[in-house]
Amino acid sequence: MRIWGLSFLCLFALGHLGVKAQQHLPSYYNAVVHDYEDSLRVLKSNYYSRSGKAKKQKHNTLKTIDYAPLFLPVVFRHGQVGQLLSICDDEYGRNIDNQTIGTSIFNIYLKRPDLVTLSEKQLKKFQPTAQSTPHAMDTDLDFVETIAPEISDPVVSEPVEVLVRKPNFWKFSGDYYLQFLQNYVSANWHKGGESSYSMVASATIQANYNNKQKLKWDNKLELKFGLTKSHGDSLHSFKTSEDLIRLTSKFGLQASKRWYYTLQLVAYTQFAHGYKSNDPFVYSDFMSPFNANLSLGMDYTVEAMDKKLTGTVHIAPIALNFRYVDRLELGPRYSIANGRHTLLDCGSEFTLDLLWKFTDNIRWQTRMSGYTTYKRVELEWENTFTFKFNKYISTNLFVYPRFDDGTLNKDAHHGYWQLKEYASLGFAYSF
């Protein structure tokens, strides 16, 4: 059907062109077109005249490629002309289709030799050296089965050890410094005063657990110890200027993005005796006092100013406070009844712990805590301003106001307010 469709298309096109040619072309060209149409008609007639059996024979069927000489540039083919002029009845002569095509081309050779631009010998010069042989493809072949790769289990020559690491939810950090202060005043200094030397050491260690699934446990241990020596104190070679052992532990369960239900424990005491100048009385000692405060409330996580201000705010409507003194004589100084070692009461509490980094070298660490039994109030506000000169050298300014209306010793000038302040310069290290 493809052959007949092509033949009808050619006949229609040629017929149409023939009519146009007769109107506009000279008679010589009309004759050429007329002969070409006759050749195609003969080809059509011969093809229809063949028997049905001959049509089924594949080797006698005219291939589409056999039409190529009719439409390609005209080439003079020596072998084809020789077969047409031969008197032998060879295989080419028995193929009526090939003979008809050859006769049509032969007529072009005779009537339009000017269209012949190449000969068969010249055409062979352009023939590629490698000849390709067409291969028939079997359409019944199962293509998927042919190209599908065989799947086989990988062969492992040696056993493979798989190392699985558990996530580490713990984070450790520390902050240490050792600083000194020296002050010298000569005996004849016109404004008076006395020489002094002081030293303060501090260590803050933190171990925090956060499983990123609403559970966290924060632990902080603070150790501070400072000594001072003054020539005006004839009873003590050194006195403590800073003395603290404090453990803060908070267990939290997340309620929202920044709020946690929190159980907090704060326990603190000191290392050594506490004296005043030229006074033999011991005002404080290790476990005198010892304080433990257990509170239940909520924590708010602070992150502001591009995380320059960070920390927590703890609010506890329920708080249980325990206080112990090993020295009985110190009981009244710490709101404990005379002759007793312990005090147990309950109330409410809040704790604010913030770090504000103004710049890379200047920061402010503040801690404010308050506890009340609705009969007495204790309020402490610790402020440490740190100025770093480089990675290892810094200076600190420490300001510590305190309020306690439960003490029996009310000062005539300051009332229930107390204040401590110092400045120091020295070595610092953080990790």
Short mmCIF file of C-alpha atoms in Angstrom, two decimals:
data_model
loop_
_atom_site.label_atom_id
_atom_site.label_comp_id
_atom_site.label_asym_id
_atom_site.label_seq_id
_atom_site.Cartn_x
_atom_site.Cartn_y
_atom_site.Cartn_z
CA MET A 1 0.00 0.00 0.00
CA ARG A 2 2.90 2.35 0.66
CA ILE A 3 4.14 1.77 -2.92
CA TRP A 4 0.75 2.51 -4.47
CA GLY A 5 0.25 5.53 -2.31
CA LEU A 6 3.60 6.87 -3.43
CA SER A 7 2.80 6.07 -7.09
CA PHE A 8 -0.58 7.85 -6.97
CA LEU A 9 1.04 10.84 -5.30
CA CYS A 10 3.68 11.01 -8.02
CA LEU A 11 1.07 10.66 -10.79
CA PHE A 12 -1.07 13.37 -9.25
CA ALA A 13 1.88 15.71 -8.83
CA LEU A 14 3.17 15.06 -12.32
CA GLY A 15 -0.27 15.49 -13.82
CA HIS A 16 -0.69 18.78 -12.12
CA LEU A 17 2.78 19.86 -13.13
CA GLY A 18 2.08 18.70 -16.67
CA VAL A 19 -0.90 20.98 -16.97
CA LYS A 20 1.13 23.89 -15.64
CA ALA A 21 4.03 23.00 -17.86
CA GLN A 22 1.86 22.97 -20.94
CA GLN A 23 0.74 26.49 -20.12
CA HIS A 24 4.12 28.02 -19.38
CA LEU A 25 6.95 25.76 -20.66
CA PRO A 26 8.15 25.17 -24.23
CA SER A 27 7.01 22.11 -26.14
CA TYR A 28 10.41 20.42 -25.70
CA TYR A 29 10.02 20.27 -21.93
CA ASN A 30 6.39 19.14 -22.23
CA ALA A 31 7.52 16.13 -24.22
CA VAL A 32 10.01 15.14 -21.50
CA VAL A 33 7.33 15.32 -18.82
CA HIS A 34 4.96 13.35 -21.03
CA ASP A 35 7.51 10.55 -21.47
CA TYR A 36 8.18 10.47 -17.73
CA GLU A 37 4.46 10.11 -17.00
CA ASP A 38 4.21 7.28 -19.52
CA SER A 39 7.03 5.45 -17.76
CA LEU A 40 5.22 5.68 -14.41
CA ARG A 41 1.95 4.48 -15.98
CA VAL A 42 3.72 1.45 -17.43
CA LEU A 43 5.21 0.75 -14.02
CA LYS A 44 1.77 0.90 -12.41
CA SER A 45 0.19 -1.34 -15.08
CA ASN A 46 2.89 -3.97 -14.79
CA TYR A 47 2.66 -4.06 -11.04
CA TYR A 48 -1.13 -4.60 -11.11
CA SER A 49 -0.83 -7.29 -13.77
CA ARG A 50 1.26 -9.58 -11.58
CA SER A 51 -0.41 -12.60 -10.00
CA GLY A 52 -1.28 -12.76 -6.33
CA LYS A 53 1.35 -15.45 -5.83
CA ALA A 54 4.07 -13.21 -7.19
CA LYS A 55 3.03 -10.42 -4.82
CA LYS A 56 3.64 -12.72 -1.85
CA GLN A 57 7.20 -13.48 -2.93
CA LYS A 58 9.46 -11.22 -0.97
CA HIS A 59 12.39 -11.39 -3.42
CA ASN A 60 10.25 -10.10 -6.31
CA THR A 61 8.63 -7.27 -4.32
CA LEU A 62 9.82 -3.81 -5.36
CA LYS A 63 11.58 -2.05 -2.52
CA THR A 64 11.17 1.61 -1.73
CA ILE A 65 14.90 2.13 -2.28
CA ASP A 66 14.49 1.06 -5.97
CA TYR A 67 12.63 4.29 -6.63
CA ALA A 68 15.61 6.37 -5.56
CA PRO A 69 17.15 6.78 -9.08
CA LEU A 70 13.94 8.44 -10.27
CA PHE A 71 14.24 11.28 -7.71
CA LEU A 72 17.98 11.60 -7.01
CA PRO A 73 20.38 13.57 -9.24
CA VAL A 74 20.83 11.73 -12.55
CA VAL A 75 23.91 9.46 -12.64
CA PHE A 76 25.04 7.56 -15.75
CA ARG A 77 25.16 3.88 -14.69
CA HIS A 78 27.17 1.71 -17.09
CA GLY A 79 25.93 -1.62 -15.73
CA GLN A 80 22.30 -0.66 -15.97
CA VAL A 81 22.60 0.50 -19.57
CA GLY A 82 24.50 -2.66 -20.50
CA GLN A 83 21.77 -4.89 -19.06
CA LEU A 84 19.05 -3.02 -21.00
CA LEU A 85 20.95 -3.37 -24.26
CA SER A 86 21.93 -7.01 -23.61
CA ILE A 87 20.18 -9.81 -25.51
CA CYS A 88 20.58 -12.23 -22.60
CA ASP A 89 17.53 -12.96 -20.48
CA ASP A 90 19.25 -12.51 -17.10
CA GLU A 91 17.72 -12.04 -13.69
CA TYR A 92 17.58 -8.30 -14.08
CA GLY A 93 15.64 -8.64 -17.28
CA ARG A 94 13.11 -10.97 -15.70
CA ASN A 95 12.30 -8.37 -13.01
CA ILE A 96 9.70 -6.27 -14.81
CA ASP A 97 9.75 -3.53 -12.16
CA ASN A 98 13.48 -3.01 -12.33
CA GLN A 99 13.33 -3.12 -16.12
CA THR A 100 10.64 -0.42 -16.21
CA ILE A 101 12.62 1.85 -13.89
CA GLY A 102 15.74 1.27 -15.97
CA THR A 103 13.86 2.10 -19.19
CA SER A 104 12.64 5.37 -17.66
CA ILE A 105 16.15 6.38 -16.67
CA PHE A 106 17.47 5.29 -20.08
CA ASN A 107 14.97 7.65 -21.75
CA ILE A 108 16.42 10.50 -19.66
CA TYR A 109 19.91 9.58 -20.85
CA LEU A 110 18.70 9.83 -24.46
CA LYS A 111 16.48 12.90 -24.31
CA ARG A 112 18.11 14.99 -21.56
CA PRO A 113 21.84 14.23 -21.51
CA ASP A 114 22.41 17.69 -20.03
CA LEU A 115 20.88 16.48 -16.73
CA VAL A 116 23.54 13.77 -16.32
CA THR A 117 26.14 15.33 -14.00
CA LEU A 118 28.07 12.27 -12.79
CA SER A 119 28.96 8.81 -13.98
CA GLU A 120 28.90 5.62 -11.95
CA LYS A 121 32.69 5.50 -11.87
CA GLN A 122 32.92 9.03 -10.45
CA LEU A 123 30.30 8.24 -7.84
CA LYS A 124 32.29 5.26 -6.53
CA LYS A 125 35.12 7.62 -5.56
CA PHE A 126 32.89 9.05 -2.84
CA GLN A 127 31.91 5.62 -1.53
CA PRO A 128 32.88 5.08 2.17
CA THR A 129 35.51 2.44 2.87
CA ALA A 130 33.49 0.67 5.56
CA GLN A 131 30.34 -0.95 4.26
CA SER A 132 27.46 -1.60 6.56
CA THR A 133 25.37 -4.72 6.20
CA PRO A 134 21.69 -4.33 7.08
CA HIS A 135 20.37 -6.78 9.65
CA ALA A 136 16.77 -7.79 9.93
CA MET A 137 15.33 -7.54 13.45
CA ASP A 138 13.11 -10.32 14.68
CA THR A 139 10.01 -8.62 16.05
CA ASP A 140 9.07 -11.72 18.01
CA LEU A 141 12.17 -11.37 20.24
CA ASP A 142 11.51 -10.75 23.92
CA PHE A 143 13.54 -7.55 24.24
CA VAL A 144 13.16 -7.24 28.02
CA GLU A 145 14.42 -10.72 28.72
CA THR A 146 17.37 -10.23 26.39
CA ILE A 147 18.84 -7.10 27.95
CA ALA A 148 17.65 -7.44 31.54
CA PRO A 149 20.73 -7.91 33.76
CA GLU A 150 20.97 -10.87 36.02
CA ILE A 151 20.54 -9.91 39.66
CA SER A 152 22.82 -11.76 42.01
CA ASP A 153 23.68 -11.33 45.65
CA PRO A 154 26.94 -9.45 46.25
CA VAL A 155 29.82 -11.59 47.33
CA VAL A 156 31.55 -10.19 50.41
CA SER A 157 34.95 -11.65 51.01
CA GLU A 158 35.35 -10.20 54.52
CA PRO A 159 32.76 -9.35 57.18
CA VAL A 160 31.86 -5.67 57.41
CA GLU A 161 31.84 -4.05 60.84
CA VAL A 162 29.13 -1.45 61.30
CA LEU A 163 29.85 1.18 63.96
CA VAL A 164 26.75 2.86 65.37
CA ARG A 165 27.36 5.88 67.58
CA LYS A 166 24.73 6.93 70.06
CA PRO A 167 23.91 10.64 70.08
CA ASN A 168 25.59 12.62 72.85
CA PHE A 169 23.05 14.87 74.54
CA TRP A 170 25.52 16.20 77.12
CA LYS A 171 27.27 19.56 76.78
CA PHE A 172 30.14 20.59 79.07
CA SER A 173 31.62 24.05 79.57
CA GLY A 174 33.78 25.91 82.06
CA ASP A 175 34.98 29.38 83.02
CA TYR A 176 38.02 30.03 85.23
CA TYR A 177 39.96 33.03 86.40
CA LEU A 178 42.68 33.94 88.91
CA GLN A 179 43.12 37.64 89.62
CA PHE A 180 45.09 39.89 91.95
CA LEU A 181 44.88 43.35 93.43
CA GLN A 182 47.63 45.26 95.23
CA ASN A 183 47.36 48.57 97.08
CA TYR A 184 50.25 50.32 98.85
CA VAL A 185 49.95 53.37 101.13
CA SER A 186 52.96 54.77 102.94
CA ALA A 187 52.74 55.47 106.70
CA ASN A 188 52.99 59.22 106.15
CA TRP A 189 50.40 59.41 103.37
CA HIS A 190 48.63 62.73 103.91
CA LYS A 191 45.12 61.21 103.58
CA GLY A 192 45.83 58.13 105.66
CA GLY A 193 44.81 54.58 104.65
CA GLU A 194 46.57 51.24 104.70
CA SER A 195 48.27 48.92 102.23
CA SER A 196 46.55 45.69 101.18
CA TYR A 197 46.97 42.69 98.91
CA SER A 198 44.17 40.53 97.61
CA MET A 199 43.62 37.51 95.41
CA VAL A 200 40.45 35.90 94.06
CA ALA A 201 40.01 32.63 92.17
CA SER A 202 36.85 31.39 90.50
CA ALA A 203 35.74 28.24 88.67
CA THR A 204 32.36 27.68 87.04
CA ILE A 205 31.65 24.23 85.59
CA GLN A 206 28.48 23.33 83.71
CA ALA A 207 27.12 19.96 82.57
CA ASN A 208 23.84 20.23 80.68
CA TYR A 209 21.71 17.46 79.21
CA ASN A 210 19.16 18.07 76.45
CA ASN A 211 17.72 15.19 74.40
CA LYS A 212 15.90 17.57 72.01
CA GLN A 213 12.67 15.78 72.93
CA LYS A 214 11.24 18.04 75.65
CA LEU A 215 13.62 16.90 78.39
CA LYS A 216 16.61 18.77 79.82
CA TRP A 217 18.74 18.71 82.96
CA ASP A 218 21.07 21.65 83.72
CA ASN A 219 23.80 21.49 86.36
CA LYS A 220 26.16 24.29 87.39
CA LEU A 221 28.86 24.24 90.09
CA GLU A 222 30.31 27.60 91.19
CA LEU A 223 33.46 27.83 93.29
CA LYS A 224 34.91 31.15 94.48
CA PHE A 225 37.64 31.85 96.99
CA GLY A 226 39.40 35.12 97.73
CA LEU A 227 41.99 36.23 100.30
CA THR A 228 43.06 39.68 101.45
CA LYS A 229 45.88 40.92 103.64
CA SER A 230 45.99 44.33 105.28
CA HIS A 231 48.61 45.82 107.57
CA GLY A 232 45.93 47.30 109.82
CA ASP A 233 44.70 43.85 110.95
CA SER A 234 46.99 42.59 113.69
CA LEU A 235 44.97 39.42 114.50
CA HIS A 236 44.74 37.75 111.08
CA SER A 237 47.40 37.27 108.49
CA PHE A 238 44.72 36.72 105.83
CA LYS A 239 40.97 37.08 105.73
CA THR A 240 38.50 35.75 103.18
CA SER A 241 37.10 38.32 100.80
CA GLU A 242 35.16 35.86 98.63
CA ASP A 243 34.02 32.38 99.70
CA LEU A 244 31.33 30.35 97.92
CA ILE A 245 30.42 26.75 97.06
CA ARG A 246 27.12 26.63 95.17
CA LEU A 247 25.40 23.90 93.16
CA THR A 248 22.37 24.65 90.96
CA SER A 249 20.51 21.74 89.38
CA LYS A 250 17.35 22.08 87.28
CA PHE A 251 15.26 19.30 85.76
CA GLY A 252 12.86 20.55 83.08
CA LEU A 253 10.04 19.18 80.94
CA GLN A 254 9.17 21.33 77.92
CA ALA A 255 5.71 22.89 77.90
CA SER A 256 6.10 25.13 74.84
CA LYS A 257 8.89 26.56 72.72
CA ARG A 258 10.47 28.56 75.58
CA TRP A 259 8.64 27.42 78.72
CA TYR A 260 9.58 24.38 80.85
CA TYR A 261 8.00 22.80 83.91
CA THR A 262 10.99 22.85 86.26
CA LEU A 263 12.12 21.31 89.52
CA GLN A 264 15.10 23.30 90.84
CA LEU A 265 17.60 22.63 93.64
CA VAL A 266 20.02 25.31 94.88
CA ALA A 267 22.49 24.36 97.64
CA TYR A 268 25.41 26.48 98.90
CA THR A 269 27.94 26.95 101.70
CA GLN A 270 31.59 28.13 101.96
CA PHE A 271 35.18 26.88 102.35
CA ALA A 272 36.72 28.58 105.39
CA HIS A 273 36.21 30.83 108.42
CA GLY A 274 34.91 34.34 107.95
CA TYR A 275 36.39 37.16 110.09
CA LYS A 276 36.30 40.90 110.45
CA SER A 277 39.41 43.03 110.96
CA ASN A 278 40.86 42.81 114.48
CA ASP A 279 37.90 40.64 115.60
CA PRO A 280 38.42 37.03 116.75
CA PHE A 281 34.74 36.07 116.38
CA VAL A 282 33.94 33.57 113.54
CA TYR A 283 31.05 35.03 111.57
CA SER A 284 30.73 32.14 109.11
CA ASP A 285 32.29 28.75 108.44
CA PHE A 286 31.98 25.62 106.34
CA MET A 287 28.36 24.33 106.77
CA SER A 288 27.62 27.40 108.87
CA PRO A 289 25.39 28.18 107.22
CA PHE A 290 24.37 25.54 104.69
CA ASN A 291 21.30 26.35 102.56
CA ALA A 292 19.25 24.07 100.32
CA ASN A 293 16.24 25.38 98.43
CA LEU A 294 13.94 23.06 96.48
CA SER A 295 11.32 24.73 94.29
CA LEU A 296 8.71 23.70 91.73
CA GLY A 297 7.70 26.10 88.98
CA MET A 298 8.42 27.08 85.42
CA ASP A 299 11.48 28.25 83.51
CA TYR A 300 11.53 30.71 80.64
CA THR A 301 14.45 30.53 78.17
CA VAL A 302 15.76 33.97 77.20
CA GLU A 303 17.27 34.54 73.72
CA ALA A 304 17.30 38.14 72.53
CA MET A 305 19.40 40.66 70.60
CA ASP A 306 20.71 38.04 68.14
CA LYS A 307 21.52 35.73 71.08
CA LYS A 308 23.70 38.37 72.74
CA LEU A 309 21.35 38.21 75.76
CA THR A 310 20.81 34.62 76.92
CA GLY A 311 19.78 32.85 80.12
CA THR A 312 16.78 31.65 82.09
CA VAL A 313 14.10 33.04 84.40
CA HIS A 314 12.75 30.65 87.05
CA ILE A 315 9.41 31.36 88.77
CA ALA A 316 8.35 28.96 91.55
CA PRO A 317 5.13 29.50 93.56
CA ILE A 318 6.11 26.53 95.75
CA ALA A 319 9.53 26.49 97.43
CA LEU A 320 10.91 24.56 100.41
CA ASN A 321 13.92 26.05 102.18
CA PHE A 322 16.26 24.19 104.54
CA ARG A 323 19.03 25.91 106.54
CA TYR A 324 21.66 24.39 108.81
CA VAL A 325 24.44 25.85 111.01
CA ASP A 326 27.10 23.70 112.59
CA ARG A 327 28.01 26.45 115.08
CA LEU A 328 25.09 27.03 117.43
CA GLU A 329 26.16 30.59 118.22
CA LEU A 330 25.64 31.55 114.55
CA GLY A 331 21.98 30.45 114.46
CA PRO A 332 20.41 33.86 115.30
CA ARG A 333 22.51 35.55 112.60
CA TYR A 334 20.78 33.37 110.00
CA SER A 335 17.16 33.48 111.26
CA ILE A 336 17.51 30.22 113.26
CA ALA A 337 16.13 30.10 116.79
CA ASN A 338 18.67 30.25 119.56
CA GLY A 339 19.98 26.79 120.48
CA ARG A 340 18.84 25.14 117.21
CA HIS A 341 20.87 23.98 114.23
CA THR A 342 18.19 23.90 111.55
CA LEU A 343 15.43 25.93 110.00
CA LEU A 344 12.73 24.58 107.67
CA ASP A 345 10.12 26.80 106.08
CA CYS A 346 8.26 27.15 102.78
CA GLY A 347 7.28 30.01 100.53
CA SER A 348 7.88 31.10 96.95
CA GLU A 349 10.97 31.89 94.98
CA PHE A 350 12.27 33.35 91.72
CA THR A 351 15.72 33.18 90.10
CA LEU A 352 17.02 35.20 87.18
CA ASP A 353 20.30 34.13 85.55
CA LEU A 354 21.39 36.11 82.45
CA LEU A 355 24.51 36.72 80.36
CA TRP A 356 24.66 39.85 78.19
CA LYS A 357 27.55 40.05 75.71
CA PHE A 358 27.87 43.72 74.80
CA THR A 359 30.87 43.00 72.55
CA ASP A 360 33.35 40.15 72.17
CA ASN A 361 35.45 41.66 74.99
CA ILE A 362 32.79 43.08 77.33
CA ARG A 363 30.07 41.07 79.04
CA TRP A 364 27.77 41.26 82.04
CA GLN A 365 26.84 38.16 84.08
CA THR A 366 23.96 38.76 86.50
CA ARG A 367 22.14 36.51 88.94
CA MET A 368 19.16 37.68 91.01
CA SER A 369 17.36 35.38 93.43
CA GLY A 370 14.59 36.07 95.88
CA TYR A 371 12.84 33.94 98.49
CA THR A 372 9.97 34.87 100.79
CA THR A 373 7.92 33.08 103.43
CA TYR A 374 5.56 36.08 103.47
CA LYS A 375 7.07 36.85 106.91
CA ARG A 376 10.65 37.51 105.86
CA VAL A 377 12.38 38.27 102.54
CA GLU A 378 15.84 37.38 101.23
CA LEU A 379 17.03 39.05 98.04
CA GLU A 380 20.48 38.69 96.40
CA TRP A 381 21.76 40.31 93.22
CA GLU A 382 25.21 39.30 91.97
CA ASN A 383 26.74 41.29 89.07
CA THR A 384 30.05 40.52 87.38
CA PHE A 385 31.33 42.84 84.64
CA THR A 386 34.20 41.31 82.65
CA PHE A 387 36.55 43.26 80.38
CA LYS A 388 38.86 41.05 78.31
CA PHE A 389 42.12 42.43 76.98
CA ASN A 390 42.93 39.21 75.13
CA LYS A 391 42.20 35.49 75.40
CA TYR A 392 43.94 35.09 78.77
CA ILE A 393 44.03 38.52 80.47
CA SER A 394 40.92 40.23 81.85
CA THR A 395 39.65 42.46 84.61
CA ASN A 396 36.49 41.97 86.68
CA LEU A 397 34.21 44.33 88.52
CA PHE A 398 32.00 42.54 91.06
CA VAL A 399 28.99 44.24 92.70
CA TYR A 400 26.82 42.26 95.15
CA PRO A 401 23.92 43.96 97.00
CA ARG A 402 21.85 41.82 99.40
CA PHE A 403 18.64 42.31 101.46
CA ASP A 404 17.61 40.16 104.44
CA ASP A 405 15.02 41.34 106.97
CA GLY A 406 15.13 38.07 108.89
CA THR A 407 18.46 38.82 110.56
CA LEU A 408 18.56 40.02 114.15
CA ASN A 409 21.42 42.44 113.51
CA LYS A 410 19.90 45.44 111.79
CA ASP A 411 22.51 48.03 110.86
CA ALA A 412 21.87 51.57 112.04
CA HIS A 413 23.05 53.09 108.77
CA HIS A 414 22.30 50.47 106.03
CA GLY A 415 19.31 48.80 107.70
CA TYR A 416 18.73 45.33 106.22
CA TRP A 417 20.78 46.08 103.10
CA GLN A 418 24.30 44.66 102.70
CA LEU A 419 26.88 45.36 99.97
CA LYS A 420 30.08 43.79 98.64
CA GLU A 421 32.21 45.14 95.80
CA TYR A 422 35.69 44.55 94.39
CA ALA A 423 37.72 44.97 91.19
CA SER A 424 40.53 42.67 90.09
CA LEU A 425 42.91 42.06 87.19
CA GLY A 426 44.52 38.82 86.15
CA PHE A 427 44.42 35.53 84.27
CA ALA A 428 41.20 34.08 82.80
CA TYR A 429 40.39 30.99 80.72
CA SER A 430 37.15 29.63 79.26
CA PHE A 431 36.16 26.56 77.25
#
